[in-house]
PDB file of C-alpha atoms in Angstrom:
ATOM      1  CA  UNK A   1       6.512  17.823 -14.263  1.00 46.00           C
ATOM      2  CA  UNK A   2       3.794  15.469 -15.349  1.00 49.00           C
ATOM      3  CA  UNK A   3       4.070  12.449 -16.961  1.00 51.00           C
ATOM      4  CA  UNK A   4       1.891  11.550 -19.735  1.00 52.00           C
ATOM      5  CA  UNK A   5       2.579   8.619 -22.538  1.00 57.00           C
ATOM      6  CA  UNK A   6       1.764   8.463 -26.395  1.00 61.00           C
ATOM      7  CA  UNK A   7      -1.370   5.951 -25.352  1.00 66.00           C
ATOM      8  CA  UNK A   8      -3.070   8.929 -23.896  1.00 69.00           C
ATOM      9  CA  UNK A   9      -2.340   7.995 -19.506  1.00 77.00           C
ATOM     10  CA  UNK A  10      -1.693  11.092 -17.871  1.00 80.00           C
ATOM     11  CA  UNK A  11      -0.499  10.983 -14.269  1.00 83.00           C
ATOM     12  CA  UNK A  12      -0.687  14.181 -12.834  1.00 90.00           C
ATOM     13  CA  UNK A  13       0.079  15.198  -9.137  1.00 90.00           C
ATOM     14  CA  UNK A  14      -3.878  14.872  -8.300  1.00 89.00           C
ATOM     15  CA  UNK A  15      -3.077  10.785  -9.406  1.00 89.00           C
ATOM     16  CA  UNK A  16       0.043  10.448  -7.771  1.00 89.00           C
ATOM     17  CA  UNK A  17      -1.404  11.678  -4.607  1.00 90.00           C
ATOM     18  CA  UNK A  18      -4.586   9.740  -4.607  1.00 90.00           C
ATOM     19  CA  UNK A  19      -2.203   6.117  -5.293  1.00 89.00           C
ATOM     20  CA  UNK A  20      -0.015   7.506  -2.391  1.00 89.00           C
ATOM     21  CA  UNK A  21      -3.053   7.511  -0.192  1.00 87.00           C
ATOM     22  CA  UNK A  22      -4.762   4.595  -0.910  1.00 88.00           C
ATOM     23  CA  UNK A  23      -1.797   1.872  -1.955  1.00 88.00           C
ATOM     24  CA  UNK A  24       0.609   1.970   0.405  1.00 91.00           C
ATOM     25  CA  UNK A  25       1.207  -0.770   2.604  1.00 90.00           C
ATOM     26  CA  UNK A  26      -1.575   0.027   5.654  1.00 95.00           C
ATOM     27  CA  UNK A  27      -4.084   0.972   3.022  1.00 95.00           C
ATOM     28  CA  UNK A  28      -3.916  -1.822   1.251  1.00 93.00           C
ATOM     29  CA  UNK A  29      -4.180  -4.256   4.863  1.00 94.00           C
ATOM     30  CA  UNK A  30      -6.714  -2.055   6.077  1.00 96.00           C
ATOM     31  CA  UNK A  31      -8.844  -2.648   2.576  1.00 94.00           C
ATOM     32  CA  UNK A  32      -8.387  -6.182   1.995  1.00 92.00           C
ATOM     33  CA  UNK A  33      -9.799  -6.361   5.896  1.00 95.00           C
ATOM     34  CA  UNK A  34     -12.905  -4.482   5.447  1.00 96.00           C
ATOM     35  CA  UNK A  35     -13.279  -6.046   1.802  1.00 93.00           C
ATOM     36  CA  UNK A  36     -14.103  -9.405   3.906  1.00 92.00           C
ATOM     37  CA  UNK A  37     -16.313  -7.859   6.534  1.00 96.00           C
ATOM     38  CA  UNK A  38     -16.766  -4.447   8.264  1.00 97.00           C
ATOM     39  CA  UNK A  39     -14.969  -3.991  11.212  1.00 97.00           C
ATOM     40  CA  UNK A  40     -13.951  -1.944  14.579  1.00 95.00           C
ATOM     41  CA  UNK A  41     -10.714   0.026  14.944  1.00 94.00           C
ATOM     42  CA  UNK A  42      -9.421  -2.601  17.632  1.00 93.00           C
ATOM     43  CA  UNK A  43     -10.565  -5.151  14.910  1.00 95.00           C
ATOM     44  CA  UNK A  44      -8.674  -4.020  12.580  1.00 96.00           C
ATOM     45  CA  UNK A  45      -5.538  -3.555  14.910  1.00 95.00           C
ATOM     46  CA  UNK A  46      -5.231  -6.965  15.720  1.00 96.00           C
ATOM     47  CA  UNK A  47      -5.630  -8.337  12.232  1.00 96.00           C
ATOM     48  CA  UNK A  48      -3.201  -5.724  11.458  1.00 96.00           C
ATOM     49  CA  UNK A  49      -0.289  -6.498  14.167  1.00 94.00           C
ATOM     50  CA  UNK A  50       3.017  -4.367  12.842  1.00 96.00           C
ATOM     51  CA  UNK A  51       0.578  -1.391  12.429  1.00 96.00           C
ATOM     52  CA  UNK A  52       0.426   1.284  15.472  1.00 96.00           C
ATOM     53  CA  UNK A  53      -2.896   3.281  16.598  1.00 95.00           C
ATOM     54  CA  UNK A  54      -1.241   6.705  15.455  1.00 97.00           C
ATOM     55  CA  UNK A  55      -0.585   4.906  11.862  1.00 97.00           C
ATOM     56  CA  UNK A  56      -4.150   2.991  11.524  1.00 97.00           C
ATOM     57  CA  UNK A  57      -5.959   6.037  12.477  1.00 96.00           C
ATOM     58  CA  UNK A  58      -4.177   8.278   9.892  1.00 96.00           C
ATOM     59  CA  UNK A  59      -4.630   5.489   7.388  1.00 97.00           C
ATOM     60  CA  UNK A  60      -8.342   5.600   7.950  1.00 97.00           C
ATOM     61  CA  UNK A  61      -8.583   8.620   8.182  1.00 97.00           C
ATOM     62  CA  UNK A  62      -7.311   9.201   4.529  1.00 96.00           C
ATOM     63  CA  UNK A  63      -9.663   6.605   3.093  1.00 97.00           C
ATOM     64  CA  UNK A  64     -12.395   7.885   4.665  1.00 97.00           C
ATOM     65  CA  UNK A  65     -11.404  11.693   3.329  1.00 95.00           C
ATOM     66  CA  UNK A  66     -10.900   9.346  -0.145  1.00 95.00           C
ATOM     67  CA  UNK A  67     -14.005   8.580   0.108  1.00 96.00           C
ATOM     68  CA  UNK A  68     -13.234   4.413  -0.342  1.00 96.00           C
ATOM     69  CA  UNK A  69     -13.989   3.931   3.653  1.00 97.00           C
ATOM     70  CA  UNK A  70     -16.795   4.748   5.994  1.00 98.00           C
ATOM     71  CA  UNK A  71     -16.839   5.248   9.649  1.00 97.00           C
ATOM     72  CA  UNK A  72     -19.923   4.979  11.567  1.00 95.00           C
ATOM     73  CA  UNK A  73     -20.738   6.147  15.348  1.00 94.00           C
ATOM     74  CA  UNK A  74     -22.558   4.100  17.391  1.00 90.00           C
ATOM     75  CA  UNK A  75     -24.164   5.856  20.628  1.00 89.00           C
ATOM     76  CA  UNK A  76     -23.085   3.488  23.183  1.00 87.00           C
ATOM     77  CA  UNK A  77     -20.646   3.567  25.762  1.00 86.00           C
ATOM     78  CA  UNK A  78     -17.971   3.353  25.391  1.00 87.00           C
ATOM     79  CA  UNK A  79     -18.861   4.545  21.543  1.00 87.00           C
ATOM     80  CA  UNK A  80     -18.659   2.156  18.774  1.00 89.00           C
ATOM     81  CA  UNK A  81     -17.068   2.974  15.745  1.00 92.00           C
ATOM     82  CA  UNK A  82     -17.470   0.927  12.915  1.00 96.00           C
ATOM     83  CA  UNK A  83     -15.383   1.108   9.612  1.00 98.00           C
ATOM     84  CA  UNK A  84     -16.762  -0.803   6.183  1.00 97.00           C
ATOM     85  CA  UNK A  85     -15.549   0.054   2.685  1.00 97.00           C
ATOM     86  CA  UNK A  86     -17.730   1.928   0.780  1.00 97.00           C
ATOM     87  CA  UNK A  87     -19.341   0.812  -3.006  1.00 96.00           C
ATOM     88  CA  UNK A  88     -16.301   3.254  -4.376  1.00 96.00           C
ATOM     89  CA  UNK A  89     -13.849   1.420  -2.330  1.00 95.00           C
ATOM     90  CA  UNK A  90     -15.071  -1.792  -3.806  1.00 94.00           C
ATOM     91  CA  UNK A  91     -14.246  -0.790  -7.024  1.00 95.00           C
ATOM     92  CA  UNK A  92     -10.872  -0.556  -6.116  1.00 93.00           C
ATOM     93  CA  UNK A  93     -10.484  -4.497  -5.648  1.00 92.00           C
ATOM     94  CA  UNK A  94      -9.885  -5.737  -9.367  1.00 94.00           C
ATOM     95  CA  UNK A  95      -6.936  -3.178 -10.048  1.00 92.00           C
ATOM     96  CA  UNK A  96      -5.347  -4.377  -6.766  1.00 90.00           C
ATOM     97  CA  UNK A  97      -6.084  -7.893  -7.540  1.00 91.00           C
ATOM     98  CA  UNK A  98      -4.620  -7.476 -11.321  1.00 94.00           C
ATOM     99  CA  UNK A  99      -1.794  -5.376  -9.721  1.00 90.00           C
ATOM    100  CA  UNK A 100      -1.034  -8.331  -7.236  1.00 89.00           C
ATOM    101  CA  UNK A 101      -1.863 -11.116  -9.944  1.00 94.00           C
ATOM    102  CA  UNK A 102       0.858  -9.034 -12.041  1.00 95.00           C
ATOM    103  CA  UNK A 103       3.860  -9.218  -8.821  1.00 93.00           C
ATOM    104  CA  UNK A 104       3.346 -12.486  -8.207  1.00 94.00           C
ATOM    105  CA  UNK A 105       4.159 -13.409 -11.806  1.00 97.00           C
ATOM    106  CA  UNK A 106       7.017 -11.388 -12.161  1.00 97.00           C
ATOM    107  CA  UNK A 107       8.441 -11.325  -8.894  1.00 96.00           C
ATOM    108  CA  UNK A 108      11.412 -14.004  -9.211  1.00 97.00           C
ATOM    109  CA  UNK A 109      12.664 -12.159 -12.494  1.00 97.00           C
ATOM    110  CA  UNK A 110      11.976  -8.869 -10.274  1.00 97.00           C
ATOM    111  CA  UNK A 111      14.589 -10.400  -7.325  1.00 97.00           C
ATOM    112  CA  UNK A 112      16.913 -11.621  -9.818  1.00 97.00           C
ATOM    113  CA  UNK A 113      16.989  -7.795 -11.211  1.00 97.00           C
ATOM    114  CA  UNK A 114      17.144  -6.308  -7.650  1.00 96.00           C
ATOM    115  CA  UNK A 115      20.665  -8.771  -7.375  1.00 96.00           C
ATOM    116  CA  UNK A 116      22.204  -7.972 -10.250  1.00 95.00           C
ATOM    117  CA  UNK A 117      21.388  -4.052  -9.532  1.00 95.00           C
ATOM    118  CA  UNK A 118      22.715  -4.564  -6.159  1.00 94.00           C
ATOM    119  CA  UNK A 119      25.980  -6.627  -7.141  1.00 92.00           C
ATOM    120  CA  UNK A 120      26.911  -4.116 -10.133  1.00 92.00           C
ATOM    121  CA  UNK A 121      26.595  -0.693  -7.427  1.00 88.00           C
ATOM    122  CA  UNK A 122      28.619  -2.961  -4.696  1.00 86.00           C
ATOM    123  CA  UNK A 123      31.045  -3.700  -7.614  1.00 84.00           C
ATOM    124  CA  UNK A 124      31.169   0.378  -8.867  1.00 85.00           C
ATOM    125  CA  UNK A 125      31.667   1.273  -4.734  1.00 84.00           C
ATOM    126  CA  UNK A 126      34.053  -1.210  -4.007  1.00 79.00           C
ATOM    127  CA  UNK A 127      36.061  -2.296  -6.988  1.00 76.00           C
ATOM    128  CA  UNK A 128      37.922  -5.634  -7.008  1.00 69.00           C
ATOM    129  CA  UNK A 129      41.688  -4.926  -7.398  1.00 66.00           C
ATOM    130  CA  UNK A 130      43.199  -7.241  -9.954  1.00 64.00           C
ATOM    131  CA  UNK A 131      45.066 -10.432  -8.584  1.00 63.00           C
ATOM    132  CA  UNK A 132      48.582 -10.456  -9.424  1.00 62.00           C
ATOM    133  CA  UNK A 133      50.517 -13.438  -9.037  1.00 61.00           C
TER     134      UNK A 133
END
């Protein structure tokens, strides 16, 4: 079922598929890398330590399909491959920045949320038996 609220935001599957592919945790590494500068694939791997070469190449792959990253081929040997964001992927900057800007605000209230969540279903799983004397 979509989603859509009285102020007129739909967000249908085609949405929910493209913020899948281009905000999850790699993406988001991989774009705030090639924001700064373009780079190669080993590049990227080392600024990008916790991510493996199966993961980083399906993450770039999916930009590039996105259209928000380019790869380019360099005939030498070995060949080069280059990765830079493209002027769409640019675009995507300010909404991450706001969406950032936005977690770092909230975030303590966020925490303190998460904690009482978590107490209240440890409470409901494990109730405390009363303490007779």
């Amino acid at each position: 079922m979509d989603t859509a609220d009285p102020s007129g935001l739909r967000i249908d599957a085609p949405h929910r598929e493209l913020l899948d592919q281009v905000l999850d945790k790699w993406s988001l590494a991989v774009l705030d890398r090639l924001c700064e500068r373009p780079c190669r694939f080993n590049e990227l791997r080392r600024a990008i330590p916790a991510v493996t070469q199966k993961s980083l190449t399906a993450t770039l792959r999916r930009l590039e399909r996105n259209g928000v990253v380019e790869r380019e081929v360099t005939a030498t040997r070995p060949v080069a491959v280059t990765y830079r964001i493209t002027p769409l992927g640019k675009t995507l900057r300010h909404p991450v920045d706001v969406l950032l800007a936005w977690a770092d605000a909230h975030l303590s209230a966020i925490e303190r949320a998460r904690r009482a969540f978590d107490e209240q279903e440890e409470d409901s799983l494990h109730p405390r038996r009363p303490h007779h004397p």
